[in-house]
């Protein structure tokens, strides 16, 4: 029997847009890892009436509801009271939980008195099971509401993560459908609607697998989920053919991780030469553990002078073609490889905007240079005036895709 799960993010600061609800996404991901799939995520403010309604509705619809936030000691922290009302029970003071709150406080500030309002944090709906919080002052709790298992957890992300690992993960792993398996395929360069059309027949509801497409930073991820691994693999194989040349890689890891793993596998050392991305490519690659085995150096050569001095780009080349040109991109890549002794190099030069564009080279014009063992290739592309932030992000992804392709070619078939 698959369990229906909902997440409730609680807090005025969330519905007013002052902070982003990152807890729900984190929880949904953690739940997926124990085989539980989230049916709905709701965000609700601190008002008691709204809270009781949201909580009651979620518990009526679902088998498991997890709420975060609203467990603090202040008047506007109303999760405890709302849960009690939804369950139709009173709030009751729990001496053991109070001692735990006191212990956490003494750990923080031994000499200071505990404010009386903190006693609220030891009041729970009658029948609740208190979930100890060693990482902050607000204990969580579990309570049966309308036949549903309701969990209340703190809003502070660090505390939420620790509480999940200590209490919920061990409990929920048993109720999750551990046999639910997923496979992800990642494509770049294909419009989402087009891919959606190509995969429409796999996406209808009610079959043995579910197929979804998510777009992020210009990368499309197709995820196939099902109970039977062989069926999931069969569907993934058909989808692989439909994605065709747009397919970049498969698996649950990031593009940067994929590139680094392939570099390590092929034993190809790498150098980077970045202009408009200012080191973002290096930052993304160096987030991956193990990169030190292959990455030798990254140059951020923003000015023409730095391109000449640090990479040995011919000043005449810059003069003739301009810094944003395939000729200069090629010279930057070759220079980075030569200066570091790396077998492979990638360079990026482009116009990130908002200024600096011309009719001939508008904002969003990017030039990439790649070299492997002295053989070079260059690419010029126009990503459009996406805004500086997004444009630089897309540029890094574009560079990673090209680098990935080049490294794949160096691997024995
Ligand atoms: P505390 O005992 O610290 O008051 P709490 O359970 O009352 O815990 P909140 O007061 O609702 O939690 O939130 C505390 C902080 O946690 C917020 O200021 C916010 O920074 C963060 N937070 C709360 N909810 C979320 C969320 N859904 N996503 C990300 N961060 C959140
Ligand atoms: Mg609070």
XYZ file of C-alpha atoms and ligand atoms in Angstrom:
445
model
C 0.000 0.000 0.000
C 1.591 3.296 -0.980
C 1.309 5.947 1.664
C 0.126 9.421 0.854
C 2.512 12.042 2.240
C 2.141 15.814 2.561
C 4.490 18.532 3.750
C 3.366 21.717 5.452
C 5.774 24.662 5.712
C 4.620 27.050 8.426
C 5.565 30.702 8.921
C 4.449 34.231 8.034
C 7.927 34.972 6.717
C 7.349 32.254 4.094
C 3.948 33.407 2.843
C 5.091 37.046 2.888
C 8.048 36.162 0.707
C 10.766 37.221 3.124
C 12.402 33.801 3.120
C 12.220 30.893 0.746
C 10.798 27.552 1.761
C 13.824 25.320 1.348
C 12.763 22.886 4.079
C 10.019 21.312 1.974
C 12.287 20.535 -0.957
C 14.879 19.099 1.399
C 12.259 16.939 3.112
C 10.704 15.774 -0.154
C 14.120 14.627 -1.279
C 14.851 12.882 2.020
C 11.454 11.172 1.867
C 12.100 9.992 -1.697
C 15.306 8.346 -0.494
C 13.287 6.164 1.901
C 10.775 5.361 -0.846
C 8.047 7.822 0.174
C 6.668 10.125 -2.421
C 5.197 13.513 -1.540
C 1.747 14.225 -2.962
C 1.463 17.862 -1.904
C 3.487 20.666 -0.345
C 1.650 23.606 1.225
C 2.924 26.839 2.698
C 0.831 28.507 5.379
C 1.244 31.524 7.666
C 1.213 31.654 11.446
C -2.477 32.593 11.793
C -4.199 29.953 13.903
C -7.370 29.595 11.807
C -5.374 29.090 8.577
C -3.083 26.691 10.350
C -5.861 24.548 11.798
C -7.571 24.400 8.392
C -4.363 23.471 6.548
C -3.442 20.890 9.114
C -6.896 19.319 9.247
C -7.149 19.135 5.461
C -3.699 17.596 5.086
C -4.362 15.003 7.778
C -7.739 14.075 6.281
C -6.178 13.512 2.851
C -2.950 11.797 3.855
C -1.328 9.000 5.847
C 1.723 11.029 6.847
C 1.994 14.820 7.258
C 5.239 16.562 8.167
C 5.153 20.206 9.268
C 8.141 22.489 9.834
C 8.208 25.762 11.795
C 6.129 27.461 14.431
C 7.541 25.561 17.398
C 9.351 28.482 19.005
C 8.509 30.068 22.370
C 6.781 33.203 21.067
C 3.087 34.020 20.778
C 3.204 33.607 16.992
C 4.468 30.030 17.199
C 1.148 28.219 17.007
C 1.862 24.779 15.572
C 1.363 23.031 18.921
C -1.988 24.714 19.563
C -3.235 24.209 15.997
C -2.346 20.499 16.078
C -4.187 20.126 19.378
C -7.277 21.784 17.892
C -7.128 19.660 14.732
C -6.901 16.533 16.871
C -9.592 17.793 19.263
C -7.398 17.521 22.360
C -5.994 19.866 25.010
C -2.437 21.102 25.346
C -0.625 19.564 28.305
C 2.658 20.446 29.976
C 5.303 17.715 29.712
C 7.803 17.811 32.580
C 10.332 15.477 30.925
C 10.359 17.618 27.761
C 10.741 20.764 29.904
C 13.825 19.277 31.550
C 15.244 18.662 28.074
C 14.563 22.258 27.021
C 16.309 23.425 30.210
C 19.272 21.172 29.497
C 19.684 22.655 26.008
C 19.544 26.170 27.506
C 22.133 25.397 30.159
C 24.385 24.122 27.391
C 24.082 27.486 25.570
C 24.265 29.923 28.479
C 24.743 28.298 31.907
C 24.577 31.581 33.832
C 21.370 32.926 32.291
C 17.818 32.305 33.539
C 15.442 30.580 31.164
C 12.615 32.967 30.175
C 9.226 31.731 31.431
C 7.740 31.838 27.935
C 10.016 28.954 27.020
C 7.704 26.757 29.100
C 5.367 26.872 26.083
C 7.855 24.713 24.241
C 7.124 21.910 26.687
C 3.362 21.992 26.063
C 2.106 19.380 23.625
C -1.248 18.116 22.416
C -2.394 15.336 24.749
C -1.340 11.973 23.320
C 1.614 13.414 21.414
C 4.943 11.619 21.376
C 7.695 14.165 22.070
C 10.668 14.103 19.675
C 13.753 15.282 21.479
C 15.695 18.146 19.910
C 19.340 18.148 20.994
C 20.221 20.799 18.442
C 17.888 23.617 19.511
C 15.328 24.564 22.119
C 12.118 23.466 20.379
C 11.252 19.779 20.749
C 9.182 18.279 17.948
C 6.323 15.843 18.321
C 4.341 13.125 16.574
C 0.567 12.907 16.934
C -2.219 10.913 15.351
C -4.723 13.315 13.789
C -7.726 11.847 11.994
C -5.907 8.544 11.514
C -2.900 10.293 9.994
C 0.580 10.375 11.522
C 1.404 14.051 11.950
C 4.966 15.183 12.675
C 5.864 18.699 13.850
C 9.522 19.673 13.359
C 11.450 22.922 13.948
C 11.790 25.418 11.104
C 15.509 26.037 11.548
C 17.031 23.960 8.720
C 19.993 22.652 10.715
C 17.660 21.402 13.462
C 15.246 19.949 10.939
C 18.001 17.904 9.271
C 19.214 16.539 12.608
C 15.676 15.716 13.777
C 14.934 13.939 10.503
C 18.011 11.757 10.840
C 17.451 11.025 14.532
C 13.689 10.385 14.597
C 11.843 10.333 11.278
C 14.205 8.538 8.941
C 14.417 5.374 11.065
C 10.634 5.344 11.563
C 9.615 6.143 8.013
C 12.112 3.897 6.259
C 9.909 1.005 7.427
C 6.721 2.463 5.914
C 8.350 3.545 2.643
C 8.162 1.496 -0.490
C 11.843 0.630 -0.567
C 11.435 -1.126 -3.904
C 10.491 2.126 -5.648
C 13.425 2.804 -7.946
C 14.256 5.741 -10.132
C 16.490 6.483 -13.092
C 17.385 9.957 -14.381
C 18.448 11.017 -17.877
C 19.798 14.523 -18.493
C 19.497 16.401 -21.771
C 20.775 19.783 -22.894
C 19.936 21.821 -25.983
C 16.425 20.515 -26.569
C 13.336 22.695 -25.903
C 11.292 21.310 -23.002
C 8.002 21.267 -24.910
C 9.594 19.283 -27.726
C 10.982 16.700 -25.336
C 7.594 16.604 -23.601
C 5.927 15.787 -26.919
C 8.490 13.118 -27.727
C 7.939 11.466 -24.360
C 4.185 12.087 -23.990
C 3.253 8.418 -24.325
C 5.449 7.535 -21.326
C 3.971 10.265 -19.166
C 0.327 9.206 -18.926
C -0.804 8.263 -15.417
C -1.664 4.797 -14.218
C 1.096 2.771 -15.921
C 3.797 0.705 -14.178
C 6.217 3.665 -14.283
C 5.872 7.382 -13.898
C 7.906 9.721 -16.061
C 8.459 13.394 -15.295
C 10.520 16.153 -16.874
C 12.063 18.985 -14.873
C 13.953 21.916 -16.354
C 16.705 23.614 -14.400
C 19.278 26.047 -15.730
C 18.616 24.889 -19.286
C 19.178 21.257 -18.384
C 16.238 18.884 -18.752
C 16.025 15.927 -16.418
C 13.762 13.037 -17.273
C 13.054 10.836 -14.283
C 11.551 7.371 -14.547
C 10.183 5.892 -11.324
C 8.642 2.471 -10.807
C 8.517 -0.550 -8.534
C 10.097 -3.004 -10.983
C 13.696 -2.221 -11.798
C 13.594 -4.095 -15.114
C 10.505 -2.154 -16.199
C 12.148 1.150 -15.182
C 15.233 0.189 -17.215
C 13.108 -0.815 -20.216
C 11.296 2.528 -20.241
C 14.600 4.379 -19.701
C 16.048 2.593 -22.746
C 13.157 3.740 -24.949
C 13.466 7.279 -23.627
C 17.227 7.257 -24.245
C 16.557 6.645 -27.937
C 13.969 9.432 -28.093
C 16.309 11.958 -26.448
C 18.989 10.994 -28.947
C 21.834 13.436 -29.448
C 20.564 15.774 -26.725
C 21.359 13.222 -24.020
C 24.357 14.306 -21.936
C 24.498 11.795 -19.098
C 22.456 9.561 -16.807
C 22.259 9.170 -13.051
C 21.368 11.100 -9.891
C 24.516 13.245 -9.779
C 25.221 16.724 -11.150
C 26.745 17.596 -14.507
C 29.893 18.875 -12.776
C 30.241 15.563 -10.925
C 29.753 13.672 -14.171
C 32.498 15.693 -15.867
C 34.918 15.221 -12.977
C 34.289 11.464 -12.845
C 34.925 11.164 -16.573
C 38.141 13.220 -16.289
C 39.374 10.983 -13.485
C 38.373 7.855 -15.395
C 40.262 8.978 -18.487
C 43.236 10.362 -16.547
C 43.045 13.643 -18.449
C 44.421 16.645 -16.557
C 42.662 19.969 -16.953
C 43.301 23.713 -16.916
C 40.722 26.500 -17.142
C 40.872 29.993 -18.573
C 37.867 32.134 -17.779
C 37.001 35.676 -18.662
C 33.301 36.609 -18.307
C 32.504 33.805 -15.825
C 35.207 35.040 -13.467
C 36.010 31.632 -11.980
C 32.478 30.214 -11.793
C 33.471 27.184 -13.840
C 36.369 26.546 -11.477
C 34.053 27.015 -8.491
C 31.525 24.521 -9.828
C 34.161 21.912 -10.657
C 35.994 22.289 -7.355
C 32.779 21.586 -5.436
C 33.263 17.978 -6.500
C 35.483 15.969 -4.154
C 38.388 14.259 -5.905
C 38.869 16.971 -8.530
C 42.402 17.622 -7.285
C 43.494 14.473 -9.126
C 42.862 16.172 -12.480
C 42.461 19.946 -12.148
C 45.826 21.727 -12.313
C 44.833 25.406 -12.398
C 42.201 27.929 -13.319
C 43.051 31.385 -14.651
C 40.675 34.310 -14.342
C 41.961 36.584 -17.079
C 39.470 39.400 -17.235
C 41.523 42.074 -18.982
C 43.282 41.866 -22.324
C 46.567 42.475 -20.511
C 46.000 39.441 -18.277
C 45.173 37.282 -21.289
C 48.517 38.268 -22.809
C 50.551 38.084 -19.597
C 49.095 34.958 -17.941
C 48.061 32.890 -20.953
C 50.460 34.138 -23.628
C 47.654 35.236 -25.955
C 49.113 37.216 -28.874
C 48.241 40.901 -28.450
C 47.762 41.166 -32.207
C 45.037 38.509 -32.018
C 43.163 40.569 -29.437
C 43.635 43.652 -31.577
C 42.349 41.995 -34.743
C 39.471 39.884 -33.474
C 38.590 41.353 -30.075
C 38.583 39.512 -26.742
C 35.249 37.863 -27.481
C 36.229 35.784 -30.488
C 36.850 32.135 -31.247
C 40.436 33.017 -32.159
C 41.147 34.442 -28.707
C 39.193 31.624 -27.009
C 41.394 29.090 -28.795
C 44.571 30.939 -27.813
C 43.386 31.135 -24.195
C 42.780 27.367 -24.032
C 46.121 26.560 -25.636
C 47.861 29.036 -23.345
C 46.286 27.535 -20.213
C 47.309 24.027 -21.298
C 50.839 25.138 -22.144
C 51.402 27.125 -18.955
C 50.204 24.275 -16.711
C 51.168 21.173 -18.660
C 47.546 20.001 -18.617
C 46.398 17.694 -21.387
C 43.030 19.423 -21.668
C 41.917 23.013 -21.299
C 38.669 24.968 -21.578
C 38.366 28.684 -22.071
C 35.396 31.011 -21.853
C 35.158 34.538 -23.166
C 31.918 36.406 -23.744
C 29.666 39.375 -23.146
C 27.635 38.927 -19.964
C 26.001 42.350 -20.113
C 24.130 44.438 -19.338
C 26.538 46.738 -21.250
C 29.224 45.921 -23.789
C 27.053 44.419 -26.523
C 27.237 45.516 -30.167
C 25.109 44.715 -33.220
C 27.769 42.282 -34.327
C 28.375 40.762 -30.896
C 25.267 41.280 -28.764
C 25.054 40.551 -25.039
C 25.004 36.780 -24.645
C 27.676 36.122 -27.294
C 29.974 33.410 -25.928
C 33.133 31.884 -27.299
C 34.573 28.651 -25.965
C 37.950 27.152 -26.707
C 38.736 23.535 -25.952
C 41.901 21.592 -26.421
C 43.003 18.061 -25.786
C 46.574 16.931 -26.444
C 47.157 19.964 -28.665
C 44.059 19.476 -30.821
C 41.656 22.387 -30.532
C 38.048 23.129 -31.227
C 36.109 26.326 -30.773
C 32.455 27.205 -30.454
C 30.645 30.496 -30.688
C 27.108 30.637 -29.425
C 24.447 33.227 -28.639
C 22.581 32.554 -25.446
C 20.651 35.836 -25.572
C 20.347 38.666 -23.075
C 19.245 36.533 -20.111
C 20.526 38.856 -17.425
C 24.026 38.667 -16.057
C 23.434 36.037 -13.368
C 21.529 33.523 -15.464
C 23.762 34.106 -18.460
C 26.921 33.308 -16.520
C 25.266 30.211 -15.074
C 24.208 28.989 -18.538
C 27.687 29.714 -19.850
C 29.242 27.462 -17.217
C 26.772 24.704 -18.089
C 27.546 25.093 -21.779
C 31.274 24.798 -21.036
C 30.683 21.680 -18.923
C 28.653 20.040 -21.702
C 31.408 20.725 -24.275
C 34.109 19.541 -21.912
C 32.126 16.385 -21.180
C 31.829 15.610 -24.898
C 35.532 16.128 -25.439
C 36.510 13.893 -22.524
C 34.101 11.162 -23.667
C 35.869 11.100 -27.024
C 39.185 10.473 -25.272
C 37.811 7.402 -23.504
C 38.206 3.981 -25.143
C 34.851 2.865 -26.609
P 12.540 28.280 16.772
O 12.482 27.502 18.020
O 13.944 28.558 16.355
O 11.689 29.525 16.782
P 10.544 27.309 14.972
O 10.112 25.896 14.807
O 9.623 28.242 15.647
O 11.957 27.286 15.637
P 10.446 29.254 12.936
O 10.448 30.317 13.973
O 9.214 29.060 12.154
O 10.846 27.856 13.562
O 11.654 29.477 11.977
C 12.945 29.680 12.468
C 13.868 30.019 11.333
O 14.032 28.864 10.511
C 13.334 31.070 10.393
O 13.739 32.356 10.711
C 13.909 30.682 9.056
O 15.160 31.267 8.884
C 14.045 29.209 9.169
N 12.929 28.550 8.484
C 11.703 28.329 8.964
N 10.935 27.679 8.073
C 11.696 27.494 6.988
C 11.487 26.871 5.722
N 10.305 26.307 5.398
N 12.502 26.849 4.850
C 13.686 27.410 5.174
N 13.964 28.000 6.338
C 12.993 28.050 7.248
Mg 10.017 30.591 15.853
